[in-house]
XYZ file of C-alpha atoms in Angstrom:
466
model
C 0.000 0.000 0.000
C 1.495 3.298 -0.943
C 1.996 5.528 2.047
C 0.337 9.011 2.399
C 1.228 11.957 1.494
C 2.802 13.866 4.579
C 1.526 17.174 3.264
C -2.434 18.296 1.774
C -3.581 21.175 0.652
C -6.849 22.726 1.849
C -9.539 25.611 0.983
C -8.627 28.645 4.048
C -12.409 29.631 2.945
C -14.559 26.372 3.195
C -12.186 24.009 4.269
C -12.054 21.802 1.258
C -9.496 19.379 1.002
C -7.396 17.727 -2.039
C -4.229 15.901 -2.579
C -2.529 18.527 -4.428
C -3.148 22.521 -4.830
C -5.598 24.204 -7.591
C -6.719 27.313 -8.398
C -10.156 27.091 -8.252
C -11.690 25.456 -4.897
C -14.377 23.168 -6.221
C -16.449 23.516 -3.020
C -16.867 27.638 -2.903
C -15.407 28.489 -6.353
C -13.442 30.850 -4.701
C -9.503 31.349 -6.422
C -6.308 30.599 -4.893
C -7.355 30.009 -1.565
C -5.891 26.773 -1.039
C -3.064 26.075 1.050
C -0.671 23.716 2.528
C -0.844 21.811 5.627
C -0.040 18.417 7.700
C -1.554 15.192 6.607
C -2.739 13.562 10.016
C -3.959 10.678 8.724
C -2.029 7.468 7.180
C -3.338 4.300 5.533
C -6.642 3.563 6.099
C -9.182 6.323 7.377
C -10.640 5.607 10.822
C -14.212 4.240 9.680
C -13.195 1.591 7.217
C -14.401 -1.378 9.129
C -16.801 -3.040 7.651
C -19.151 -3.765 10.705
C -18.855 -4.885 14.811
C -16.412 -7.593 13.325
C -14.187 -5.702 11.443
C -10.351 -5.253 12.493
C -10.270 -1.924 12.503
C -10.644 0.545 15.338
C -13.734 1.715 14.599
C -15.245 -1.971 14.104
C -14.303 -2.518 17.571
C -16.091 0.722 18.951
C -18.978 -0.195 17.269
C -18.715 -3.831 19.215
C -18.293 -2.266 22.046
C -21.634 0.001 21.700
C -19.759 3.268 21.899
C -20.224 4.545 18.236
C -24.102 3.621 18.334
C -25.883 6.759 16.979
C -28.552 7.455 19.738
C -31.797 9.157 19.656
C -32.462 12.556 21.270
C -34.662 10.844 24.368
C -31.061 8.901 25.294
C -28.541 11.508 25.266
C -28.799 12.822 28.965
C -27.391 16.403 29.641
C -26.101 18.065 33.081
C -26.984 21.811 34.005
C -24.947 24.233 31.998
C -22.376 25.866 34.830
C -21.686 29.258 34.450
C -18.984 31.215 35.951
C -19.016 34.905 36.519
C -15.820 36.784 35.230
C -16.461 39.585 37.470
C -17.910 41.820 34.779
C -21.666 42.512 34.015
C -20.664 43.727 30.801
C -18.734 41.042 29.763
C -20.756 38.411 31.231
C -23.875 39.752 29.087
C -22.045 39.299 26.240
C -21.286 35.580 26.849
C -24.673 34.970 27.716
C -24.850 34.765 31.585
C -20.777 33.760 32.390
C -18.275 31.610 31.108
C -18.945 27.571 30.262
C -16.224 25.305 31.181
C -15.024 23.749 27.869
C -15.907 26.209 25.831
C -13.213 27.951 23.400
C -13.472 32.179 23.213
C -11.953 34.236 20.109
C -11.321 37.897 21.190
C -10.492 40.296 18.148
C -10.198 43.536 17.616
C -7.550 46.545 15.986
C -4.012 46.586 18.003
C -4.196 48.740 21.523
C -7.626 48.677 21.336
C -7.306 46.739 25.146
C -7.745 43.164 24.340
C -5.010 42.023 26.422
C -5.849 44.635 29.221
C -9.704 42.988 29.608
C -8.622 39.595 29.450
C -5.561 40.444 32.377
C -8.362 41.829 34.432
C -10.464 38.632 33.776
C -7.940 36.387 35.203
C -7.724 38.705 38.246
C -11.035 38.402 38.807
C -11.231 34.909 38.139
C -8.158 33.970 40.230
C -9.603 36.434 43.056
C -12.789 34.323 43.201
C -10.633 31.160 43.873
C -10.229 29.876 40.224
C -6.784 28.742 38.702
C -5.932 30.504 36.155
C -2.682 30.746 33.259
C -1.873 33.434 30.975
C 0.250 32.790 28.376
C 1.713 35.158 25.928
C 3.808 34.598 22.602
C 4.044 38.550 22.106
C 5.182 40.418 25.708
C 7.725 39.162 27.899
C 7.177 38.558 31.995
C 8.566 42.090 32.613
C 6.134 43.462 30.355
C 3.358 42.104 31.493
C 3.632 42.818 35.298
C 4.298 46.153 34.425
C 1.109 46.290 32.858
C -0.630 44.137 35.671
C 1.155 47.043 38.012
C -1.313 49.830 36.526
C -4.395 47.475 36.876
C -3.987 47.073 40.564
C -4.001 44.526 43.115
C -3.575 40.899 41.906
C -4.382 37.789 44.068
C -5.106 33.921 43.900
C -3.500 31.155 41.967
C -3.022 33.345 38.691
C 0.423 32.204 36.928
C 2.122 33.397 34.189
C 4.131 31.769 30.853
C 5.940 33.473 28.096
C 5.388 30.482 25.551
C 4.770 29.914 21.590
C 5.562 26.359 21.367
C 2.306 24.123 21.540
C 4.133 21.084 22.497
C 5.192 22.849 25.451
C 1.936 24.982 26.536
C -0.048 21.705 26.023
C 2.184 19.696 28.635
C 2.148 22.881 30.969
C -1.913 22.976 30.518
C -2.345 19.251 31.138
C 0.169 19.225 34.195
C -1.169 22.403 36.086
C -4.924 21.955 35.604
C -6.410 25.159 35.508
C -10.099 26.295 35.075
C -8.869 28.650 32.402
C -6.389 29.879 30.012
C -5.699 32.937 27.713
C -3.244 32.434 24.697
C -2.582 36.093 23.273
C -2.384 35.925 20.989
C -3.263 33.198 18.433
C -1.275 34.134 15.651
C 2.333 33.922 17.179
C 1.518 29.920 18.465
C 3.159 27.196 16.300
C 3.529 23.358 16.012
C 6.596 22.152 14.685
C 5.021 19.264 12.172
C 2.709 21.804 10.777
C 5.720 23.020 8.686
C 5.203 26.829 8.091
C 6.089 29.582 9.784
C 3.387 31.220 12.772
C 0.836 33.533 11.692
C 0.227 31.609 8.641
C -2.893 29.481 7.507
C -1.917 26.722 8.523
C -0.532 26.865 11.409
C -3.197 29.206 12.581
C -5.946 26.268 11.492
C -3.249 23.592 13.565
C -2.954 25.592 16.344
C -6.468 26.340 17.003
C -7.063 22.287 16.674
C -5.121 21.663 19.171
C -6.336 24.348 21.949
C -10.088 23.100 20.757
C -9.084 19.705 21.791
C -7.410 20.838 25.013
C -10.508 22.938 25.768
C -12.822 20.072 25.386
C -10.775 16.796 26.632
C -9.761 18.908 30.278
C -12.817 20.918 30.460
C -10.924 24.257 30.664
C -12.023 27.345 29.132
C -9.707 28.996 26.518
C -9.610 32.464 25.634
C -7.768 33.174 22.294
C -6.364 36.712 21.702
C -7.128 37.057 17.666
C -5.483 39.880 15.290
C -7.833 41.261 12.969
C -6.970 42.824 8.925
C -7.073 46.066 7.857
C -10.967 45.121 6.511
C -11.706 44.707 10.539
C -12.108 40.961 9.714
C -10.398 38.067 11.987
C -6.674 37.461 10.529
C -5.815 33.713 9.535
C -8.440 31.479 7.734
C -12.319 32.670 8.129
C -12.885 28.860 9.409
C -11.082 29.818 12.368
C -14.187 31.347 13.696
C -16.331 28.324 12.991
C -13.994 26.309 14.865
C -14.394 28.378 18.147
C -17.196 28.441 20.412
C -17.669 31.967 20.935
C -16.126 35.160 18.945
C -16.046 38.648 20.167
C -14.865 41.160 18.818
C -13.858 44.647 20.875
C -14.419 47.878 18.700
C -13.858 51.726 19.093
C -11.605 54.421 18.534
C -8.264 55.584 19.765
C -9.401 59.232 20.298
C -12.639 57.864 22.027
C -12.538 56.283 25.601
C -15.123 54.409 25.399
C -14.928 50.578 23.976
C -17.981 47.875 22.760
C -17.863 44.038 22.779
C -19.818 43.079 20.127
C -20.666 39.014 20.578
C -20.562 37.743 16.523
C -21.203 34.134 17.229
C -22.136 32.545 20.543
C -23.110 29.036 20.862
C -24.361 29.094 24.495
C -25.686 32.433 24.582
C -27.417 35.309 22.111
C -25.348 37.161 19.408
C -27.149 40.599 19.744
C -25.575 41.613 23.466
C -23.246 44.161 23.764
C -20.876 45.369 26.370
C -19.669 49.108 26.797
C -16.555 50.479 28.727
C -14.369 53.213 29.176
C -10.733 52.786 29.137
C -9.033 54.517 32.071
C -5.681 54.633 33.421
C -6.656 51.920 36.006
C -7.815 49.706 32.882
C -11.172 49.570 31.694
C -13.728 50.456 33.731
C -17.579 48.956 32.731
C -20.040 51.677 31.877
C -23.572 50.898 33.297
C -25.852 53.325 31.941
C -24.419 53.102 27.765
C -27.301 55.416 26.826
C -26.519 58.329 29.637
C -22.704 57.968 28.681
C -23.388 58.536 24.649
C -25.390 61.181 25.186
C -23.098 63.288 27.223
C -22.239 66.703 25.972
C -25.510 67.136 23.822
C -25.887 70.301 22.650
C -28.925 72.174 23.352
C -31.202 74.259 21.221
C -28.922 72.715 18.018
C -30.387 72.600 15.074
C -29.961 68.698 13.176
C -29.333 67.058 16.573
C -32.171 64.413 17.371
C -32.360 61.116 19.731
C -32.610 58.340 18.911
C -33.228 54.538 20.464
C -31.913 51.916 19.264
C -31.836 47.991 20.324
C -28.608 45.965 21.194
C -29.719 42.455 22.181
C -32.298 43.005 24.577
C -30.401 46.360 25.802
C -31.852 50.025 24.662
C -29.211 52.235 24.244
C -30.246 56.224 23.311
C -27.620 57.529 20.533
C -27.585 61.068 19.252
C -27.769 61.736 15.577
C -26.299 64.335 13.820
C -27.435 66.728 10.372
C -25.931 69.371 8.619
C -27.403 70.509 5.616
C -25.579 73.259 3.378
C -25.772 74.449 0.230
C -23.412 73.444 -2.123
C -20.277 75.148 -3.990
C -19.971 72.863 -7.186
C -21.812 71.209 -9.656
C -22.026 67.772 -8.021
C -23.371 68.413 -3.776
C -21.162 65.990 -1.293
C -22.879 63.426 0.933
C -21.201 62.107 3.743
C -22.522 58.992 6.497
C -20.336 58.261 9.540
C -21.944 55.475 12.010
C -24.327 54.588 9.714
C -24.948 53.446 5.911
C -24.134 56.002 3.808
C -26.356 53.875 1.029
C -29.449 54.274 3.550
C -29.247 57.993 4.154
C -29.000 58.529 0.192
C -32.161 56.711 0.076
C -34.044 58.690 2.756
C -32.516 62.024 1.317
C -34.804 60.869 -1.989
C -37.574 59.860 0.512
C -37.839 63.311 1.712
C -37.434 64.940 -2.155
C -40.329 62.735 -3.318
C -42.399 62.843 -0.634
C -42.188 65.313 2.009
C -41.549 68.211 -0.536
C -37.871 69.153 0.550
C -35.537 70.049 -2.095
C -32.061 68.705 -0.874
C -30.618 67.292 -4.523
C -28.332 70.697 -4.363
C -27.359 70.658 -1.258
C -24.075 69.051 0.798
C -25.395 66.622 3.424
C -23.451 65.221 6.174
C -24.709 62.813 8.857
C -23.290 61.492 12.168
C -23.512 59.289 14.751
C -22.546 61.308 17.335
C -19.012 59.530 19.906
C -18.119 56.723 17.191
C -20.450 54.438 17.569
C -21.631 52.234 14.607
C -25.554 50.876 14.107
C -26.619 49.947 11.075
C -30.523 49.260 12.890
C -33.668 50.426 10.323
C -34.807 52.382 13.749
C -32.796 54.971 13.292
C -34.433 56.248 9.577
C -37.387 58.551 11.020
C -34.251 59.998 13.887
C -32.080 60.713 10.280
C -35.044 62.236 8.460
C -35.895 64.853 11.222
C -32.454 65.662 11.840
C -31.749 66.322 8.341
C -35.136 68.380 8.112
C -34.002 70.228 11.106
C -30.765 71.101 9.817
C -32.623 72.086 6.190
C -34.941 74.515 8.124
C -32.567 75.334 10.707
C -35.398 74.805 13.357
C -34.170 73.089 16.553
C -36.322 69.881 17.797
C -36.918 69.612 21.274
C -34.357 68.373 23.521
C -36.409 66.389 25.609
C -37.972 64.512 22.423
C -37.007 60.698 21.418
C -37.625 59.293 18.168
C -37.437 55.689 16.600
C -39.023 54.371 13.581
C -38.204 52.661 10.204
C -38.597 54.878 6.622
C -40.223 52.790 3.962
C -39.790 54.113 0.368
C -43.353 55.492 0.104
C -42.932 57.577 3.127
C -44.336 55.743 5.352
C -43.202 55.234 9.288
C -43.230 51.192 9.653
C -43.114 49.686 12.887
C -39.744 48.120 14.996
C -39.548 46.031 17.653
C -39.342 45.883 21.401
C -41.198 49.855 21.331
C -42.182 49.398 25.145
C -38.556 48.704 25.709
C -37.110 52.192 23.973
C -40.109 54.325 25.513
C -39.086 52.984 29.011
C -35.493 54.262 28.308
C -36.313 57.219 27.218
C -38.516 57.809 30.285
C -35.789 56.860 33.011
C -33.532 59.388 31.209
C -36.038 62.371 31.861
C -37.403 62.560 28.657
C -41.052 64.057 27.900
C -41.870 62.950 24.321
C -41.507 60.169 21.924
C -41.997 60.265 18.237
C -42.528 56.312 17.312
C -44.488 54.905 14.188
C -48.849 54.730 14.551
C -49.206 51.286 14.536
C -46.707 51.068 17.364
C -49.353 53.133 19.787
C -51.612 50.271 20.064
C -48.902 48.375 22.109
C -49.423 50.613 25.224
C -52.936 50.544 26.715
C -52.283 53.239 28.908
C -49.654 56.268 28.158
C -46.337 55.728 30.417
C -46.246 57.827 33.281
C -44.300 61.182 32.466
C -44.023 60.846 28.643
C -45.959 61.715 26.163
C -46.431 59.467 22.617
C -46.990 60.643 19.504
C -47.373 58.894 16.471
C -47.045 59.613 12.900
C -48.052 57.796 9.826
C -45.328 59.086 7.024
C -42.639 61.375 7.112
C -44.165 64.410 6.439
C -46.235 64.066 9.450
C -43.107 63.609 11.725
C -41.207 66.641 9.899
C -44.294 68.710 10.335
C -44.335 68.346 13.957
C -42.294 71.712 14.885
């Protein structure tokens, strides 16, 4: 029997694999995407027996009753343990804690504090009596207690490894037994059969393998510390985040404080949560009240400056949106969208042309959602419209008003979800009135106590309101 081939090649996009490299991956039809890798099997696959009697290993599995598909009434199932990491913020995100076993991807730009949440995790978590590694392939010991320094006061059985060898971390991981382990980050880990260098494809794919493996067999939860591209996407191949459990990914900006985990995939919790903080010199601090916190600083009496509501997960979080309106100085007027789609607010500048009567086709519009945030939720169309309208007629809107709706292309204001939710917000923040869609009135038997609703049909109804 000829022996294997020590190498494959693979598809980085959809994982399809052949015995030698071509252009075109037959699977997703995508080009060049396939790459080399390790051949971990030799001879005969696994399930080649041909029944209970069969020589192979899997023929005496299936003797032994261990391989026996079962149906859903036999599989039994034990209470899914959570454990708290110490922040609300963080723990929302995951869905209620951490699950032992599970595997976490954490990306996000460089400096953006990856490694500085994740250090105060394992504080936490060692503080509450949990053992705990961190292991880093990019800052030595020195570094990293200098940084633990700034954080504060550390505690518990939390240990330490500067570490990019596999071989190695897995014998340190399997000898020390901890409850969980951070790896930051992924992409400077490397296994010496995979036979390329670290940071590439394949020794990305390898090297997550083998912590998925670790994660599942000792019951330990891994945290992976992911670079991302200069798209914002996770670095490495795309099925690394199909191999992982959970992937988060930490956004913001350097000249803004304030930072959001954004959960993209979560398979023991929701994918909608988000979790807000501020990044201090002490680390980063959780920020309880997101919608408060965005909408400090608001000017008042400002013409184009309207809030709005919008939904993250099950959270309500009040944003302020920005308008300015000028004429323009050439032939062709400049539109501009930052925070939002810029395709959307080209489509509700015809909206409000067609049918609401305002001529804006020579005139510069610029839109913003005011600290950096990004939301991309159909909510936020009616808040766009009146604060472009505003800007147009230089005519302030009230400062105590709140508005949420979605801008269909006939004009009309169509209904969103979770209204009670948004009103509710907008009430505990002091504010007296809330613009929502019609058909969203008949949700709320009796007005809310200190706010009134009012309720428009199309846009020019909301834009004649002041």
């Amino acid at each position: 029997m000829a022996k294997a081939k020590a190498t494959i090649f693979f598809c980085k996009e959809c994982g399809h694999e052949s015995a030698k490299w071509m252009g075109q991956c037959p699977g997703c039809h995508e080009w060049n995407t396939f790459v080399e890798a390790p051949n971990q099997t030799s001879g005969k696959r696994p399930g080649a027996g041909r029944g209970p009697g069969g020589s192979t290993a899997a023929g005496r599995f299936l003797a032994a009753g261990e391989l026996r598909p079962k149906k859903l009434s036999e599989i039994e199932t034990s209470g899914e343990k959570r454990t708290s990491t110490g922040m609300e913020e963080l723990d929302r995100v995951l869905g209620g804690g951490l699950v032992s076993g599970s595997l976490v991807l954490v990306g996000g730009d460089p400096g953006i504090g990856k490694s500085t949440l994740l250090l105060q995790v394992c504080r936490n978590l060692a503080g509450d009596g949990h053992r705990v590694i961190y292991i880093s392939g990019e800052e030595s010991l020195s570094q990293i207690k200098l940084r633990a320094d700034r954080l504060g006061e550390f505690s518990g059985d939390l240990f330490f490894l500067c570490e990019t060898s596999l071989e190695l971390i897995s014998e340190v991981i399997v000898w020390e037994k901890p409850e969980a382990v951070v790896i930051d980050s992924i992409q400077t880990m490397y296994r010496e059969d995979a036979g390329s260098a670290p940071g590439s494809v394949g020794q990305v794919r390898e090297s997550t393998q083998t912590l998925l493996r670790l994660a599942k067999e000792n019951n330990i939860t891994i945290f992976l510390v992911g670079h991302v591209t200069k798209e914002g996407t996770m670095a490495g191949p795309r099925m690394l985040e199909h191999m992982v459990d959970t992937v988060l990914y930490f956004e913001g900006e350097r000249n803004v404080p304030y930072r959001i985990l954004r959960g993209v995939k979560n398979r023991f919790g929701s994918t909608n949560e988000i979790g807000v903080f501020e990044m201090q010199g002490s680390g980063l601090s959780e920020v309880a009240n997101p919608s408060e916190y965005m909408l400090s600083g608001k000017p008042e009496g400002a013409s184009g400056s309207v809030t709005v509501c919008t939904m993250e997960g099950t959270r309500p979080v009040l944003l302020e949106i920005q308008a300015l309106v000028c004429r323009t100085n050439f032939g062709m007027p400049r539109r501009t969208a930052a925070g939002t789609d810029y395709n959307r607010v080209n489509l509700l500048l015809a909206v409000m042309e067609k049918r609401a009567g305002l001529h804006l086709s020579d005139c510069d519009v610029y839109v913003n959602i005011a600290g950096g945030i990004r939301v991309n939720e159909p909510s936020l169309d009616l808040g766009i419209v009146m604060a472009l309208a505003s800007s147009h007629r230089d005519a302030p809107v009230d400062d105590r008003m709140m508005v949420f709706g979605e801008v269909g292309l006939s004009g009309e204001v169509r209904a969103v979800n979770m209204a009670e939710k948004r009103v509710q917000e907008a009430a505990k923040l002091g504010y007296t009135t809330c613009v929502l869609p019609q058909v969203c009135l008949s949700r709320f038997p009796s007005p809310p106590r200190g706010i009134r609703l009012v309720g428009v049909r199309n846009v020019k109804e909301a834009i004649d309101l002041w």
